[in-house]
Coordinates of C-alpha atoms and ligand atoms in Angstrom, one line a residue:
X17 CA -26.6 65.4 -39.0
X18 CA -25.1 64.0 -35.3
X19 CA -24.0 60.8 -35.1
X20 CA -23.7 58.3 -32.0
X21 CA -20.5 57.7 -30.3
X22 CA -19.0 54.5 -30.5
X23 CA -16.5 52.5 -29.0
X24 CA -14.6 49.4 -30.2
X25 CA -11.6 47.4 -29.0
X26 CA -9.8 44.7 -30.4
X27 CA -8.3 41.8 -27.9
X28 CA -6.2 40.3 -30.8
X29 CA -7.6 36.9 -32.4
X30 CA -8.3 35.7 -35.8
X31 CA -9.9 38.4 -36.5
X32 CA -7.1 40.6 -36.0
X33 CA -4.7 37.8 -37.3
X34 CA -2.4 37.6 -40.3
X35 CA 1.1 35.3 -41.3
X36 CA 3.8 37.2 -40.9
X37 CA 6.1 34.5 -42.9
X38 CA 4.0 32.8 -45.7
X39 CA 3.4 29.4 -44.5
X40 CA 4.4 29.7 -40.7
X41 CA 0.8 30.4 -39.7
X42 CA -1.4 33.4 -38.6
X43 CA -0.7 35.1 -35.5
X44 CA -2.3 38.4 -34.1
X45 CA -0.6 41.1 -35.7
X46 CA -3.6 43.6 -37.2
X47 CA -5.0 46.8 -35.2
X48 CA -8.6 47.9 -34.2
X49 CA -7.7 50.7 -36.5
X50 CA -7.0 48.7 -39.4
X51 CA -9.4 46.3 -39.1
X52 CA -12.0 49.2 -38.8
X53 CA -10.5 50.8 -41.7
X54 CA -11.8 47.4 -43.3
X55 CA -15.7 48.5 -42.7
X56 CA -15.7 51.8 -44.1
X57 CA -19.3 52.3 -44.0
X58 CA -19.1 52.4 -40.6
X59 CA -18.1 56.2 -40.3
X60 CA -21.2 56.8 -41.9
X61 CA -23.2 55.2 -38.6
X62 CA -21.2 56.7 -35.6
X63 CA -18.6 58.6 -34.9
X64 CA -15.9 55.7 -33.8
X65 CA -13.0 55.5 -31.3
X66 CA -10.7 52.6 -31.7
X67 CA -8.4 50.9 -29.5
X68 CA -5.8 48.1 -29.3
X69 CA -6.2 47.1 -25.7
X70 CA -4.7 43.6 -26.5
X71 CA -2.9 41.4 -29.9
X72 CA -3.5 37.8 -28.0
X73 CA -4.6 34.7 -29.2
X74 CA -7.8 34.6 -27.1
X75 CA -6.5 31.2 -25.2
X76 CA -3.7 33.5 -23.0
X77 CA -6.7 36.5 -22.4
X78 CA -6.7 36.4 -18.3
X79 CA -9.6 37.3 -15.7
X80 CA -6.7 40.1 -15.3
X81 CA -7.4 41.3 -18.6
X82 CA -10.9 41.1 -19.0
X83 CA -10.9 42.9 -15.9
X84 CA -8.7 45.8 -17.5
X85 CA -10.9 46.1 -20.7
X86 CA -14.0 46.4 -18.2
X87 CA -12.4 49.6 -16.8
X88 CA -11.8 51.2 -20.1
X89 CA -15.5 49.8 -21.2
X90 CA -16.6 51.5 -18.7
X91 CA -15.3 54.8 -19.2
X92 CA -16.6 54.8 -22.7
X93 CA -19.7 54.6 -21.3
X94 CA -19.2 57.4 -19.0
X95 CA -17.5 59.6 -21.8
X96 CA -20.8 59.5 -23.7
X97 CA -20.4 56.2 -25.7
X98 CA -23.6 54.7 -26.8
X99 CA -22.6 51.8 -26.9
X100 CA -19.0 49.5 -27.1
X101 CA -18.0 46.8 -29.2
X102 CA -15.1 44.3 -28.4
X103 CA -13.1 42.2 -30.9
X104 CA -11.3 39.6 -29.8
X105 CA -10.5 35.4 -30.2
X106 CA -13.4 32.9 -30.8
X107 CA -11.8 30.8 -28.8
X108 CA -12.9 31.8 -25.5
X109 CA -15.5 34.3 -26.4
X110 CA -18.1 32.5 -24.6
X111 CA -16.3 33.0 -21.6
X112 CA -15.5 36.3 -21.9
X113 CA -19.4 36.9 -22.9
X114 CA -20.3 35.6 -19.8
X115 CA -17.7 37.5 -17.2
X116 CA -18.3 40.5 -18.6
X117 CA -22.5 40.2 -18.7
X118 CA -21.9 39.5 -14.8
X119 CA -19.9 42.5 -14.5
X120 CA -21.8 45.0 -17.3
X121 CA -23.6 47.6 -15.1
X122 CA -25.0 49.5 -17.7
X123 CA -28.0 49.9 -20.4
X124 CA -26.0 50.6 -23.1
X125 CA -24.9 47.3 -25.0
X126 CA -21.6 45.9 -25.0
X127 CA -21.0 43.8 -28.1
X128 CA -18.6 41.0 -28.6
X129 CA -17.3 39.4 -32.1
X130 CA -14.4 37.7 -34.1
X131 CA -13.9 35.7 -36.9
X132 CA -13.4 32.1 -38.0
X133 CA -11.3 33.2 -40.8
X134 CA -8.4 35.2 -40.6
X135 CA -8.1 39.1 -41.8
X136 CA -6.0 37.9 -44.9
X137 CA -7.9 35.3 -45.8
X138 CA -10.6 35.1 -48.8
X139 CA -13.4 35.6 -47.8
X140 CA -12.9 37.0 -44.1
X141 CA -15.5 36.9 -41.9
X142 CA -14.1 39.5 -39.6
X143 CA -15.3 43.0 -41.3
X144 CA -18.8 41.6 -41.9
X145 CA -18.9 40.7 -38.0
X146 CA -17.6 43.5 -37.2
X147 CA -19.9 45.7 -39.3
X148 CA -23.1 43.4 -37.7
X149 CA -21.7 44.1 -34.0
X150 CA -22.0 47.8 -34.6
X151 CA -25.0 47.5 -35.5
X152 CA -26.1 45.8 -33.0
X153 CA -24.5 48.2 -30.7
X154 CA -26.1 51.0 -32.2
X155 CA -29.6 49.2 -32.1
X156 CA -32.1 50.8 -29.3
X157 CA -33.8 47.1 -29.3
X158 CA -30.3 46.5 -27.8
X159 CA -30.3 48.1 -24.4
X160 CA -30.9 46.9 -21.0
X161 CA -30.3 43.6 -22.5
X162 CA -26.2 43.3 -21.1
X163 CA -23.8 41.6 -23.6
X164 CA -24.5 40.1 -26.7
X165 CA -22.2 37.9 -29.0
X166 CA -22.5 38.9 -32.6
X167 CA -21.3 36.3 -35.0
X168 CA -22.2 35.2 -38.4
X169 CA -25.4 37.2 -39.2
X170 CA -26.5 36.2 -35.4
X171 CA -27.1 37.6 -32.0
X172 CA -26.4 35.1 -29.0
X173 CA -27.1 36.2 -25.4
X174 CA -23.5 36.0 -23.3
X175 CA -25.2 33.3 -21.2
X176 CA -26.5 30.9 -23.6
X177 CA -23.8 31.0 -26.4
X178 CA -21.1 28.4 -26.9
X179 CA -18.7 27.5 -29.4
X180 CA -20.1 24.4 -30.8
X181 CA -17.5 24.1 -33.8
X182 CA -14.2 24.6 -33.9
X183 CA -13.6 25.7 -37.8
X184 CA -17.0 26.3 -39.3
X185 CA -18.0 30.1 -40.2
X186 CA -21.3 29.1 -38.2
X187 CA -19.3 28.6 -34.9
X188 CA -21.6 29.4 -32.6
X189 CA -24.9 28.7 -31.2
X190 CA -27.2 28.5 -28.2
X191 CA -27.8 25.6 -26.9
X192 CA -32.0 24.8 -25.9
X193 CA -32.7 28.3 -26.5
X194 CA -31.4 29.0 -29.7
X195 CA -29.9 32.9 -30.8
X196 CA -31.4 36.1 -29.1
X197 CA -32.2 37.4 -32.3
X198 CA -30.9 37.9 -36.1
X199 CA -29.2 40.7 -38.4
X200 CA -31.7 40.7 -41.0
X201 CA -31.5 43.0 -44.5
X202 CA -29.2 45.1 -42.3
X203 CA -32.4 45.4 -39.0
X204 CA -31.5 44.0 -35.8
X205 CA -34.7 41.7 -34.6
X206 CA -34.4 40.5 -31.4
X207 CA -37.0 37.3 -31.1
X208 CA -37.9 37.9 -27.5
X209 CA -38.0 41.1 -24.7
X210 CA -35.0 42.0 -22.8
X211 CA -34.7 39.8 -19.4
X212 CA -33.8 40.7 -15.7
X213 CA -30.2 41.2 -15.1
X214 CA -28.0 40.2 -12.5
X215 CA -24.7 42.3 -12.1
X216 CA -22.3 41.5 -9.2
X217 CA -19.8 43.8 -7.5
X218 CA -16.4 43.9 -9.0
X219 CA -14.2 41.5 -7.6
X220 CA -12.0 42.8 -5.0
X221 CA -9.0 40.5 -5.5
X222 CA -8.1 38.3 -8.8
X223 CA -5.5 35.5 -7.2
X224 CA -8.4 33.0 -6.1
X225 CA -8.6 29.9 -8.2
X226 CA -11.5 27.9 -9.4
X227 CA -10.2 24.2 -10.5
X228 CA -12.0 22.5 -13.7
X229 CA -12.0 18.9 -13.5
X230 CA -14.0 16.8 -16.2
X231 CA -15.4 13.7 -15.0
X232 CA -14.4 10.7 -17.9
X233 CA -14.6 7.0 -18.1
X234 CA -12.1 5.0 -15.5
X235 CA -10.8 8.4 -14.7
X236 CA -8.3 8.4 -11.5
X237 CA -8.6 10.7 -8.7
X238 CA -5.6 12.3 -8.4
X239 CA -6.2 16.3 -9.0
X240 CA -9.4 15.5 -7.1
X241 CA -7.6 14.6 -4.2
X242 CA -5.3 17.2 -4.3
X243 CA -7.8 20.2 -5.3
X244 CA -7.6 21.4 -1.4
X245 CA -3.7 20.7 -0.9
X246 CA -3.1 22.7 -3.7
X247 CA -4.8 25.8 -2.5
X248 CA -7.9 25.9 -5.0
X249 CA -10.8 28.0 -3.8
X250 CA -13.8 26.5 -5.6
X251 CA -14.1 23.4 -7.6
X252 CA -16.2 22.9 -10.7
X253 CA -16.9 19.9 -12.2
X254 CA -18.0 18.2 -15.6
X255 CA -20.1 15.5 -15.1
X256 CA -21.3 12.9 -17.1
X257 CA -24.9 13.5 -18.6
X258 CA -27.3 14.9 -16.0
X259 CA -24.2 16.0 -13.4
X260 CA -22.8 12.7 -12.7
X261 CA -19.7 11.4 -11.6
X262 CA -18.0 8.2 -9.9
X263 CA -18.6 6.3 -7.0
X264 CA -15.4 7.0 -6.5
X265 CA -15.4 10.6 -7.0
X266 CA -18.7 10.8 -5.2
X267 CA -17.2 9.4 -2.1
X268 CA -14.3 12.4 -2.4
X269 CA -16.8 15.4 -2.6
X270 CA -18.1 15.8 0.8
X271 CA -15.0 16.5 2.0
X272 CA -14.1 18.6 -0.6
X273 CA -17.6 20.7 0.0
X274 CA -17.0 21.3 3.4
X275 CA -14.5 24.0 2.7
X276 CA -14.8 25.0 -0.8
X277 CA -17.8 26.0 -3.2
X278 CA -18.3 22.6 -5.5
X279 CA -20.8 23.0 -8.6
X280 CA -21.3 19.9 -10.9
X281 CA -22.5 20.7 -14.6
X282 CA -23.3 18.7 -17.5
X283 CA -20.2 17.6 -19.7
X284 CA -22.5 17.8 -22.5
X285 CA -23.5 20.1 -25.2
X286 CA -26.6 20.4 -24.3
X287 CA -29.4 20.2 -21.5
X288 CA -29.6 20.8 -18.0
X289 CA -28.4 18.8 -14.2
X290 CA -31.2 17.1 -13.3
X291 CA -32.4 17.3 -9.9
X292 CA -34.2 14.5 -8.5
X293 CA -33.9 11.8 -11.2
X294 CA -30.7 9.3 -10.3
X295 CA -30.6 8.5 -6.5
X296 CA -27.1 6.3 -7.3
X297 CA -23.9 7.1 -5.8
X298 CA -22.4 9.7 -7.8
X299 CA -26.3 10.7 -9.4
X300 CA -27.2 14.4 -8.8
X301 CA -29.2 13.8 -5.8
X302 CA -26.5 12.1 -4.0
X303 CA -24.0 14.8 -5.0
X304 CA -26.1 17.7 -3.9
X305 CA -26.3 15.6 -0.3
X306 CA -22.8 15.5 -0.3
X307 CA -22.7 19.2 -0.6
X308 CA -22.1 20.2 -4.3
X309 CA -24.5 22.6 -6.1
X310 CA -26.1 21.6 -9.5
X311 CA -25.5 23.9 -12.3
X312 CA -28.4 23.7 -14.8
X313 CA -28.4 24.6 -17.5
X314 CA -25.2 26.5 -17.1
X315 CA -22.3 25.2 -18.7
X316 CA -19.3 24.5 -16.5
X317 CA -17.2 26.8 -18.1
X318 CA -19.8 29.4 -17.5
X319 CA -20.1 28.1 -13.9
X320 CA -16.4 28.4 -13.4
X321 CA -16.5 32.1 -14.2
X322 CA -19.7 32.7 -12.0
X323 CA -18.0 31.1 -8.9
X324 CA -14.7 33.1 -9.3
X325 CA -16.6 36.6 -9.8
X326 CA -19.0 35.6 -6.5
X327 CA -15.7 34.5 -4.5
X328 CA -14.0 37.6 -5.7
X329 CA -16.8 39.7 -4.2
X330 CA -17.2 37.4 -1.2
X331 CA -20.7 36.7 -2.1
X332 CA -19.9 32.5 -2.2
X333 CA -23.2 32.4 0.1
X334 CA -25.1 33.5 -3.1
X335 CA -24.2 30.4 -5.2
X336 CA -27.2 28.8 -5.3
X337 CA -29.5 31.9 -5.7
X338 CA -27.0 33.4 -8.7
X339 CA -27.6 29.6 -10.3
X340 CA -31.2 29.8 -10.2
X341 CA -31.1 33.3 -11.7
X342 CA -29.5 32.3 -14.5
X343 CA -31.8 29.4 -15.8
X344 CA -33.6 29.5 -18.4
Ligands
LIG24 N1 -10.7 30.3 -33.8 C1 -9.9 31.0 -33.0 C2 -10.2 32.7 -33.2 O1 -11.1 33.1 -33.9 C3 -8.4 31.0 -33.1 C4 -7.7 32.1 -31.7 C5 -8.1 32.9 -30.7 O2 -8.9 32.2 -30.0 O3 -7.6 33.9 -30.6 O4 -9.7 33.7 -32.8

């Protein structure tokens, strides 16, 4: 039987980690090929190409790394792969998934997965997650959905998924909307048809910077005041509740928003920013009048990625439209 071509790359993370010396903690050492060897049944499903593109803890992945991974993944599709699967650390997986999703210009699926237990640990979840991710990649129902995250038997859409537990096996969830689908008895089952996608052009530069500041009780405004002087090209604020900041912070927003795009999202784990509820100084209505864009359901980290990508292709004037397109 002619098997489909499937390309897998590993970028590091817990899924690739083992202790070099007992008691010293795990570090990324396991290559993509070794990972693949832990899932022998994959060879019966696809003709697999495997690469180790990075061996990094995901906290140390950069946008430049992701752009080079994207170039590799694009080439795999051009060479005839029906899907690309990436394994990486779970700490930043929600961000790389959103990043890739905004740039993935193929009908074929790009699937991200990882593990919460390292390769050497009893009950390691990496092999099972990798097999699930490949099954999602190979399913026809995954086409035209952009990027999916597959963890612990669930499929999450790249724009909705968040890491909501730091250590549990069930580390990922999609607040408000729930998972996009499940793996059931080896079948890939989606709950809804694909949504329309909005792919951005590739960034023409990568040196620009978007600051992310989180509002917190009685916070000083030193960093906020210096955002322009420090040369930031955009500002992302993770605001209180429905997208709010203190009166002191609110008073600084107008001057910043006149120079660079400012987005306010909620620092809450679930729910959107408001639009027309609160009129106090620092409330969402006031911040919008001062020139900030409200992120709605898009979380601070994914809003920052959107803004970074828009700045990279000089589409920052489209920010409000893209934020609208990403709402549920
Ligand atoms: N729990 C994380 C992981 O799954 C830690 C390391 C990382 O993100 O690279 O991979």
